[in-house]
């Protein structure tokens, strides 16, 4: 472990993080049935009670019924073609299934919280279109206040021209505010030198993840419930400090999840997900543990990584791939980090297989963006398949969740206890790779 500390000292001079982002590709939409019911505390937020589409492939209109007028901002995104409407935080109380069926220029739409105080509606388009108009109507003639979006068909050249003329929305500062709200600053006191564990419930907000049936089996809700239970179990021991990438139904971009782990100098990141097989591709069951690799361990792992890496597009964010400086020191850090990640994956499998049903091939690897922190050991755990009846029953079972949380917390303790003892006092003082602000 001393060598690792030395590497960290050398890496303090590295200029760039190697957590390169994978270019976004067009994505088939898993439209929202609606987010999980909001707590009573949000009752004062504007309420959206219904939504509908009208028009054809040349002109399409979207109407959202509200209980009070709201401010909004609408803009388009390319590759895939999308329209995004940002609004203040809204309590979506729309009928089940709204957004799954499209009309005209809109294939489907989804909605949810993207930050405390802010909600988002994302429309997936059938092709290039521009915003002809967007406005809010006051209540009149027995009709409630309405948010209206009007789209018209254009060719790609006209679309790109309109895209260039629009001011680019910036999500990062707001997400940074959201993270501050999720993990508020503690009163001044002695420094907390405990190792940090980052728990990353996947998806959130307008990105529902996989789903089967109603919101009870929506991935973003299942993994959040599990992540919070895992946090509580770990914190109960008092040995480690836990940071959540999200603790409510909020959308967090993939690179922001990585940044959270690196900014806290995390000793471990555990990303929590639930898988699903498309119809017609048979059945699968059990938990799977993934680590990072440039080449996927099999075709299914590669396809899953591609799907998970498209979360930003699903949430209405377009991120460009950042260049990476080829540096032998960064490469050494990545290799060492992957060694620790693989070691933890094996420990985790050993603990989970005694209490939890595992996939027939429980250890896999692929190029998951959320695992690409060069200096934070990271794994992604697929708890089971929402497409499998037995796994669905487990995922909503408190008894199953308690057993699985117990196994994971024991694996985390076994991994970190051995690693921190081996590291010695210099490990905590090691200089880490700089984190991009």
Short mmCIF file of C-alpha atoms in Angstrom, two decimals:
data_model
loop_
_atom_site.label_atom_id
_atom_site.label_comp_id
_atom_site.label_asym_id
_atom_site.label_seq_id
_atom_site.Cartn_x
_atom_site.Cartn_y
_atom_site.Cartn_z
CA UNK A 1 0.00 0.00 0.00
CA UNK A 2 2.95 2.33 0.49
CA UNK A 3 3.46 2.24 -3.26
CA UNK A 4 -0.08 3.44 -3.71
CA UNK A 5 0.56 6.39 -1.42
CA UNK A 6 3.65 7.24 -3.43
CA UNK A 7 1.68 7.08 -6.63
CA UNK A 8 -0.88 9.49 -5.18
CA UNK A 9 1.86 11.93 -4.24
CA UNK A 10 3.23 11.85 -7.78
CA UNK A 11 -0.22 12.12 -9.24
CA UNK A 12 -0.86 15.40 -7.47
CA UNK A 13 0.76 17.11 -10.43
CA UNK A 14 -1.47 15.42 -13.02
CA UNK A 15 -3.43 17.95 -15.04
CA UNK A 16 -6.59 16.10 -16.04
CA UNK A 17 -8.94 13.49 -14.61
CA UNK A 18 -9.03 10.36 -16.72
CA UNK A 19 -12.74 9.86 -16.16
CA UNK A 20 -13.47 10.33 -19.85
CA UNK A 21 -17.09 10.55 -20.86
CA UNK A 22 -18.50 8.29 -23.54
CA UNK A 23 -20.24 10.13 -26.41
CA UNK A 24 -23.99 9.87 -26.21
CA UNK A 25 -25.85 7.85 -28.83
CA UNK A 26 -29.53 7.87 -29.76
CA UNK A 27 -31.60 6.00 -27.23
CA UNK A 28 -34.86 4.11 -27.21
CA UNK A 29 -37.01 5.75 -24.57
CA UNK A 30 -38.40 4.13 -21.48
CA UNK A 31 -41.14 6.70 -20.86
CA UNK A 32 -42.28 7.65 -17.40
CA UNK A 33 -45.35 6.41 -15.65
CA UNK A 34 -44.61 9.12 -13.13
CA UNK A 35 -42.19 9.51 -10.23
CA UNK A 36 -42.75 8.04 -6.82
CA UNK A 37 -45.35 9.84 -4.72
CA UNK A 38 -43.88 13.01 -3.27
CA UNK A 39 -43.84 13.51 0.50
CA UNK A 40 -46.39 15.74 2.15
CA UNK A 41 -43.78 18.51 2.47
CA UNK A 42 -44.10 19.28 -1.23
CA UNK A 43 -47.85 20.01 -1.07
CA UNK A 44 -47.21 23.72 -1.65
CA UNK A 45 -45.51 23.11 -4.99
CA UNK A 46 -47.51 23.67 -8.18
CA UNK A 47 -49.48 20.59 -9.18
CA UNK A 48 -49.55 19.17 -12.69
CA UNK A 49 -52.79 17.17 -13.01
CA UNK A 50 -52.93 16.16 -16.69
CA UNK A 51 -50.98 16.29 -19.96
CA UNK A 52 -51.95 15.68 -23.58
CA UNK A 53 -50.66 15.86 -27.14
CA UNK A 54 -52.39 17.13 -30.27
CA UNK A 55 -51.48 17.69 -33.91
CA UNK A 56 -49.63 15.71 -36.54
CA UNK A 57 -46.15 15.08 -37.97
CA UNK A 58 -45.86 18.69 -39.18
CA UNK A 59 -47.16 20.53 -36.12
CA UNK A 60 -47.54 19.11 -32.62
CA UNK A 61 -48.78 20.71 -29.41
CA UNK A 62 -48.19 19.65 -25.80
CA UNK A 63 -50.50 20.93 -23.03
CA UNK A 64 -49.88 20.54 -19.29
CA UNK A 65 -52.71 21.34 -16.86
CA UNK A 66 -51.59 23.12 -13.68
CA UNK A 67 -53.18 24.54 -10.56
CA UNK A 68 -51.24 27.81 -10.84
CA UNK A 69 -49.11 29.59 -13.49
CA UNK A 70 -45.36 28.85 -13.47
CA UNK A 71 -42.21 30.12 -15.14
CA UNK A 72 -40.52 27.86 -17.69
CA UNK A 73 -37.60 27.56 -20.12
CA UNK A 74 -37.74 25.42 -23.27
CA UNK A 75 -34.82 24.40 -25.50
CA UNK A 76 -33.85 21.73 -28.02
CA UNK A 77 -31.05 19.16 -27.96
CA UNK A 78 -29.54 17.11 -30.79
CA UNK A 79 -28.42 13.51 -31.31
CA UNK A 80 -30.92 12.25 -30.29
CA UNK A 81 -33.48 14.95 -31.09
CA UNK A 82 -35.07 16.18 -27.88
CA UNK A 83 -36.93 19.14 -26.42
CA UNK A 84 -36.53 20.00 -22.75
CA UNK A 85 -38.76 22.17 -20.57
CA UNK A 86 -37.30 23.27 -17.23
CA UNK A 87 -39.79 24.48 -14.62
CA UNK A 88 -39.78 25.16 -10.87
CA UNK A 89 -40.35 22.08 -8.74
CA UNK A 90 -43.70 20.59 -9.65
CA UNK A 91 -45.73 17.84 -7.99
CA UNK A 92 -46.58 15.62 -10.96
CA UNK A 93 -49.93 13.97 -10.32
CA UNK A 94 -50.52 12.80 -13.87
CA UNK A 95 -52.55 9.70 -14.77
CA UNK A 96 -50.55 6.46 -14.96
CA UNK A 97 -49.05 5.86 -18.38
CA UNK A 98 -49.02 9.50 -19.49
CA UNK A 99 -46.01 10.04 -21.73
CA UNK A 100 -45.61 6.45 -22.90
CA UNK A 101 -47.51 7.04 -26.15
CA UNK A 102 -46.47 9.72 -28.61
CA UNK A 103 -48.16 11.71 -31.33
CA UNK A 104 -46.93 13.67 -34.31
CA UNK A 105 -43.40 14.95 -33.72
CA UNK A 106 -43.21 13.53 -30.19
CA UNK A 107 -42.37 9.86 -29.67
CA UNK A 108 -42.76 9.94 -25.88
CA UNK A 109 -42.03 12.17 -22.91
CA UNK A 110 -40.99 11.78 -19.29
CA UNK A 111 -40.76 14.09 -16.30
CA UNK A 112 -39.31 14.40 -12.83
CA UNK A 113 -37.11 16.29 -10.38
CA UNK A 114 -33.66 17.33 -11.62
CA UNK A 115 -32.62 19.29 -8.53
CA UNK A 116 -34.25 20.55 -5.34
CA UNK A 117 -36.55 23.33 -6.54
CA UNK A 118 -36.42 22.33 -10.20
CA UNK A 119 -38.32 19.83 -12.38
CA UNK A 120 -37.88 18.84 -16.01
CA UNK A 121 -39.97 17.46 -18.88
CA UNK A 122 -38.03 15.74 -21.67
CA UNK A 123 -39.61 15.02 -25.07
CA UNK A 124 -38.09 12.50 -27.48
CA UNK A 125 -38.76 13.59 -31.05
CA UNK A 126 -39.35 11.57 -34.20
CA UNK A 127 -37.00 13.90 -36.10
CA UNK A 128 -35.72 17.48 -36.23
CA UNK A 129 -38.19 20.10 -35.03
CA UNK A 130 -38.07 23.59 -33.63
CA UNK A 131 -39.99 25.32 -30.88
CA UNK A 132 -42.54 27.55 -32.60
CA UNK A 133 -43.86 28.84 -29.30
CA UNK A 134 -44.02 28.06 -25.59
CA UNK A 135 -46.19 29.95 -23.13
CA UNK A 136 -48.37 29.73 -20.02
CA UNK A 137 -52.08 30.52 -20.15
CA UNK A 138 -53.87 31.91 -17.15
CA UNK A 139 -57.00 30.14 -15.92
CA UNK A 140 -60.02 31.20 -18.03
CA UNK A 141 -63.42 29.92 -19.16
CA UNK A 142 -63.39 27.04 -16.73
CA UNK A 143 -59.95 25.88 -17.89
CA UNK A 144 -57.02 25.63 -15.43
CA UNK A 145 -53.68 27.37 -16.03
CA UNK A 146 -51.86 25.56 -18.83
CA UNK A 147 -48.29 25.26 -20.04
CA UNK A 148 -48.28 24.98 -23.84
CA UNK A 149 -45.44 23.90 -26.13
CA UNK A 150 -45.83 24.13 -29.92
CA UNK A 151 -43.40 22.32 -32.24
CA UNK A 152 -43.05 22.47 -36.03
CA UNK A 153 -41.18 20.15 -38.36
CA UNK A 154 -37.90 21.43 -39.87
CA UNK A 155 -34.99 19.84 -41.75
CA UNK A 156 -31.71 19.09 -39.96
CA UNK A 157 -29.97 22.20 -41.31
CA UNK A 158 -32.69 24.47 -39.91
CA UNK A 159 -32.67 22.52 -36.65
CA UNK A 160 -28.92 22.95 -36.21
CA UNK A 161 -29.23 26.64 -37.00
CA UNK A 162 -31.88 27.10 -34.32
CA UNK A 163 -29.75 25.05 -31.93
CA UNK A 164 -26.75 27.33 -32.50
CA UNK A 165 -28.85 30.43 -31.82
CA UNK A 166 -30.14 29.19 -28.48
CA UNK A 167 -28.24 29.97 -25.27
CA UNK A 168 -26.86 26.73 -23.87
CA UNK A 169 -28.48 25.79 -20.56
CA UNK A 170 -26.06 24.95 -17.78
CA UNK A 171 -26.99 22.25 -15.29
CA UNK A 172 -23.79 21.82 -13.27
CA UNK A 173 -24.14 24.80 -10.90
CA UNK A 174 -27.67 23.77 -10.01
CA UNK A 175 -26.57 20.18 -9.49
CA UNK A 176 -23.78 21.40 -7.25
CA UNK A 177 -26.42 23.25 -5.21
CA UNK A 178 -28.47 20.06 -5.10
CA UNK A 179 -25.52 18.10 -3.74
CA UNK A 180 -24.97 20.76 -1.08
CA UNK A 181 -28.61 20.28 -0.07
CA UNK A 182 -28.24 16.49 0.01
CA UNK A 183 -25.10 16.60 2.17
CA UNK A 184 -25.32 19.84 4.21
CA UNK A 185 -22.19 21.21 5.81
CA UNK A 186 -21.69 20.19 9.42
CA UNK A 187 -20.94 22.69 12.19
CA UNK A 188 -17.26 23.38 12.69
CA UNK A 189 -15.59 20.76 14.80
CA UNK A 190 -12.75 18.26 14.78
CA UNK A 191 -12.05 16.84 11.30
CA UNK A 192 -13.81 13.60 10.44
CA UNK A 193 -11.01 11.30 9.27
CA UNK A 194 -13.19 8.24 8.73
CA UNK A 195 -13.05 6.62 5.29
CA UNK A 196 -15.80 7.84 2.96
CA UNK A 197 -18.14 5.44 1.18
CA UNK A 198 -20.19 6.86 -1.68
CA UNK A 199 -23.50 5.11 -2.39
CA UNK A 200 -24.87 5.88 -5.84
CA UNK A 201 -28.53 4.95 -6.46
CA UNK A 202 -28.81 4.93 -10.25
CA UNK A 203 -31.11 7.04 -12.42
CA UNK A 204 -33.59 9.50 -10.84
CA UNK A 205 -35.83 12.38 -11.89
CA UNK A 206 -36.99 11.97 -15.51
CA UNK A 207 -34.63 8.99 -15.89
CA UNK A 208 -36.70 6.08 -14.55
CA UNK A 209 -34.32 3.28 -15.44
CA UNK A 210 -35.86 -0.11 -16.15
CA UNK A 211 -39.40 -0.83 -15.06
CA UNK A 212 -42.11 -3.46 -15.06
CA UNK A 213 -45.69 -2.63 -14.22
CA UNK A 214 -46.33 0.48 -12.14
CA UNK A 215 -44.06 2.73 -10.12
CA UNK A 216 -43.61 -0.02 -7.50
CA UNK A 217 -41.22 -1.76 -9.90
CA UNK A 218 -39.50 1.35 -11.28
CA UNK A 219 -35.71 0.99 -11.02
CA UNK A 220 -35.04 4.52 -9.77
CA UNK A 221 -37.37 3.98 -6.79
CA UNK A 222 -36.18 0.46 -5.98
CA UNK A 223 -32.49 1.37 -5.93
CA UNK A 224 -33.07 4.57 -3.93
CA UNK A 225 -34.90 2.63 -1.22
CA UNK A 226 -32.07 0.07 -1.17
CA UNK A 227 -29.35 2.74 -1.16
CA UNK A 228 -30.88 4.55 1.81
CA UNK A 229 -31.16 1.27 3.72
CA UNK A 230 -27.51 0.49 2.97
CA UNK A 231 -26.51 3.98 4.15
CA UNK A 232 -28.37 3.51 7.43
CA UNK A 233 -26.76 0.11 8.04
CA UNK A 234 -23.23 1.41 7.38
CA UNK A 235 -23.70 4.55 9.46
CA UNK A 236 -25.01 2.49 12.36
CA UNK A 237 -21.54 0.97 12.81
CA UNK A 238 -19.98 4.43 13.11
CA UNK A 239 -16.82 3.28 11.32
CA UNK A 240 -17.30 5.10 8.04
CA UNK A 241 -18.80 8.27 6.65
CA UNK A 242 -21.42 7.80 3.93
CA UNK A 243 -22.15 10.22 1.08
CA UNK A 244 -25.16 9.70 -1.18
CA UNK A 245 -25.05 10.89 -4.78
CA UNK A 246 -28.80 11.35 -4.42
CA UNK A 247 -31.15 10.81 -1.48
CA UNK A 248 -34.40 11.66 -3.27
CA UNK A 249 -35.92 11.41 -6.76
CA UNK A 250 -33.39 13.78 -8.32
CA UNK A 251 -31.54 13.47 -11.64
CA UNK A 252 -27.74 13.57 -11.29
CA UNK A 253 -25.53 13.45 -14.44
CA UNK A 254 -23.06 10.59 -14.64
CA UNK A 255 -19.90 12.71 -14.48
CA UNK A 256 -21.33 14.52 -11.45
CA UNK A 257 -21.66 11.19 -9.65
CA UNK A 258 -17.99 10.50 -10.34
CA UNK A 259 -17.04 14.03 -9.24
CA UNK A 260 -18.88 13.58 -5.93
CA UNK A 261 -16.85 10.47 -5.15
CA UNK A 262 -13.54 12.09 -6.10
CA UNK A 263 -14.22 15.38 -4.32
CA UNK A 264 -14.79 13.45 -1.07
CA UNK A 265 -11.61 11.38 -1.61
CA UNK A 266 -13.85 8.33 -1.32
CA UNK A 267 -12.38 4.98 -0.36
CA UNK A 268 -15.15 3.20 -2.29
CA UNK A 269 -18.07 3.92 -4.64
CA UNK A 270 -20.97 1.47 -4.86
CA UNK A 271 -23.46 2.18 -7.67
CA UNK A 272 -26.83 0.45 -7.20
CA UNK A 273 -29.01 -0.61 -10.15
CA UNK A 274 -31.58 -3.20 -11.26
CA UNK A 275 -31.42 -4.86 -14.67
CA UNK A 276 -34.04 -6.06 -17.18
CA UNK A 277 -34.07 -8.19 -20.30
CA UNK A 278 -36.02 -6.98 -23.34
CA UNK A 279 -39.07 -9.01 -24.28
CA UNK A 280 -38.30 -12.01 -26.41
CA UNK A 281 -34.77 -12.45 -25.04
CA UNK A 282 -35.58 -15.11 -22.49
CA UNK A 283 -35.34 -14.79 -18.73
CA UNK A 284 -32.54 -14.04 -16.27
CA UNK A 285 -32.40 -13.66 -12.53
CA UNK A 286 -30.10 -12.87 -9.66
CA UNK A 287 -27.62 -10.17 -8.69
CA UNK A 288 -24.57 -9.26 -10.76
CA UNK A 289 -21.47 -7.27 -9.78
CA UNK A 290 -19.73 -5.20 -12.46
CA UNK A 291 -16.29 -3.63 -12.53
CA UNK A 292 -14.72 -1.35 -15.12
CA UNK A 293 -12.95 -2.63 -18.22
CA UNK A 294 -12.33 -1.26 -21.68
CA UNK A 295 -13.58 -4.51 -23.22
CA UNK A 296 -16.83 -5.96 -21.93
CA UNK A 297 -16.75 -9.46 -20.47
CA UNK A 298 -19.65 -10.48 -22.74
CA UNK A 299 -22.22 -9.04 -25.14
CA UNK A 300 -24.87 -8.60 -22.43
CA UNK A 301 -22.46 -6.66 -20.22
CA UNK A 302 -21.55 -4.42 -23.16
CA UNK A 303 -25.19 -3.73 -23.96
CA UNK A 304 -25.97 -2.96 -20.32
CA UNK A 305 -23.06 -0.51 -20.08
CA UNK A 306 -24.24 1.24 -23.25
CA UNK A 307 -27.74 1.56 -21.82
CA UNK A 308 -26.53 2.87 -18.44
CA UNK A 309 -24.15 5.31 -20.13
CA UNK A 310 -27.11 6.90 -21.93
CA UNK A 311 -28.67 8.15 -18.68
CA UNK A 312 -27.60 11.74 -19.41
CA UNK A 313 -29.45 11.70 -22.74
CA UNK A 314 -32.54 10.27 -21.05
CA UNK A 315 -32.37 13.03 -18.44
CA UNK A 316 -32.11 15.74 -21.10
CA UNK A 317 -28.39 16.48 -20.82
CA UNK A 318 -25.96 16.51 -23.73
CA UNK A 319 -22.37 16.03 -22.63
CA UNK A 320 -19.39 16.15 -24.98
CA UNK A 321 -16.49 13.75 -24.61
CA UNK A 322 -13.49 15.38 -22.96
CA UNK A 323 -9.94 14.79 -24.19
CA UNK A 324 -7.67 12.73 -21.98
CA UNK A 325 -3.96 13.35 -21.56
CA UNK A 326 -1.97 10.14 -21.99
CA UNK A 327 0.08 10.00 -18.82
CA UNK A 328 1.84 6.93 -17.48
CA UNK A 329 1.21 8.04 -13.89
CA UNK A 330 -2.53 8.32 -14.49
CA UNK A 331 -2.46 4.92 -16.15
CA UNK A 332 -0.71 3.42 -13.13
CA UNK A 333 -3.34 4.90 -10.82
CA UNK A 334 -6.15 3.50 -12.94
CA UNK A 335 -4.58 0.04 -12.94
CA UNK A 336 -4.14 0.09 -9.20
CA UNK A 337 -7.69 1.33 -8.67
CA UNK A 338 -9.06 -1.42 -10.90
CA UNK A 339 -7.11 -3.98 -8.86
CA UNK A 340 -8.82 -2.73 -5.69
CA UNK A 341 -12.21 -2.64 -7.47
CA UNK A 342 -11.82 -6.26 -8.58
CA UNK A 343 -10.74 -7.28 -5.09
CA UNK A 344 -13.82 -5.69 -3.55
CA UNK A 345 -16.06 -7.27 -6.20
CA UNK A 346 -14.78 -10.72 -5.24
CA UNK A 347 -15.28 -10.03 -1.52
CA UNK A 348 -18.78 -8.71 -2.22
CA UNK A 349 -19.70 -11.78 -4.25
CA UNK A 350 -18.46 -14.03 -1.45
CA UNK A 351 -20.70 -12.30 1.09
CA UNK A 352 -23.77 -11.97 -1.14
CA UNK A 353 -23.85 -15.53 -2.50
CA UNK A 354 -24.53 -16.92 0.99
CA UNK A 355 -27.71 -14.87 1.43
CA UNK A 356 -28.81 -13.59 -2.00
CA UNK A 357 -29.62 -15.31 -5.28
CA UNK A 358 -26.81 -14.47 -7.70
CA UNK A 359 -26.73 -14.47 -11.50
CA UNK A 360 -25.19 -17.57 -13.08
CA UNK A 361 -22.18 -15.38 -14.02
CA UNK A 362 -22.09 -12.97 -11.04
CA UNK A 363 -18.81 -11.15 -11.84
CA UNK A 364 -18.71 -9.15 -15.07
CA UNK A 365 -17.04 -6.04 -16.46
CA UNK A 366 -17.73 -3.33 -19.04
CA UNK A 367 -17.08 0.35 -19.74
CA UNK A 368 -19.51 1.96 -17.29
CA UNK A 369 -18.96 5.73 -17.12
CA UNK A 370 -19.91 5.92 -13.46
CA UNK A 371 -17.01 3.59 -12.58
CA UNK A 372 -14.31 5.66 -14.30
CA UNK A 373 -12.87 7.59 -11.36
CA UNK A 374 -9.12 6.90 -11.67
CA UNK A 375 -8.51 7.02 -7.93
CA UNK A 376 -11.72 5.61 -6.36
CA UNK A 377 -12.32 1.83 -6.32
CA UNK A 378 -15.81 1.42 -7.79
CA UNK A 379 -18.34 -1.32 -8.51
CA UNK A 380 -21.82 -1.36 -10.01
CA UNK A 381 -24.28 -3.83 -8.47
CA UNK A 382 -27.35 -4.97 -10.40
CA UNK A 383 -29.56 -6.22 -7.57
CA UNK A 384 -31.70 -8.35 -9.85
CA UNK A 385 -33.95 -8.27 -12.90
CA UNK A 386 -37.22 -6.35 -12.80
CA UNK A 387 -38.19 -8.45 -15.82
CA UNK A 388 -38.13 -11.59 -13.63
CA UNK A 389 -41.13 -12.24 -11.36
CA UNK A 390 -39.06 -13.77 -8.57
CA UNK A 391 -36.53 -10.94 -8.56
CA UNK A 392 -39.32 -8.34 -8.55
CA UNK A 393 -40.76 -9.92 -5.43
CA UNK A 394 -37.32 -9.79 -3.78
CA UNK A 395 -36.70 -6.18 -4.77
CA UNK A 396 -39.80 -4.96 -2.92
CA UNK A 397 -39.32 -7.32 0.05
CA UNK A 398 -38.05 -5.69 3.23
CA UNK A 399 -36.74 -9.02 4.48
CA UNK A 400 -34.72 -9.59 1.28
CA UNK A 401 -33.48 -6.02 1.38
CA UNK A 402 -32.30 -6.36 4.97
CA UNK A 403 -30.39 -9.57 4.18
CA UNK A 404 -28.77 -8.06 1.10
CA UNK A 405 -27.88 -4.82 2.86
CA UNK A 406 -26.31 -6.88 5.64
CA UNK A 407 -24.20 -8.87 3.19
CA UNK A 408 -23.04 -5.74 1.37
CA UNK A 409 -22.16 -3.89 4.57
CA UNK A 410 -20.11 -6.88 5.76
CA UNK A 411 -18.25 -6.96 2.44
CA UNK A 412 -17.53 -3.23 2.65
CA UNK A 413 -16.23 -3.61 6.19
CA UNK A 414 -14.04 -6.58 5.26
CA UNK A 415 -12.57 -4.74 2.26
CA UNK A 416 -11.92 -1.40 3.96
CA UNK A 417 -10.72 -2.81 7.28
CA UNK A 418 -7.97 -4.77 5.55
CA UNK A 419 -7.11 -1.98 3.12
CA UNK A 420 -6.92 0.82 5.71
CA UNK A 421 -4.75 -1.25 8.05
CA UNK A 422 -2.39 -2.04 5.16
CA UNK A 423 -2.29 1.58 4.04
CA UNK A 424 -0.94 3.00 7.25
CA UNK A 425 -1.07 6.63 8.36
CA UNK A 426 0.40 8.06 5.15
CA UNK A 427 -2.49 6.88 2.99
CA UNK A 428 -4.90 9.45 4.35
CA UNK A 429 -2.43 12.24 3.66
CA UNK A 430 -1.71 11.18 0.09
CA UNK A 431 -2.20 13.76 -2.62
CA UNK A 432 -4.97 12.71 -4.97
CA UNK A 433 -5.60 13.48 -8.62
CA UNK A 434 -7.11 16.96 -8.96
CA UNK A 435 -10.87 17.10 -9.33
CA UNK A 436 -12.34 19.27 -12.07
CA UNK A 437 -14.53 21.94 -10.43
#
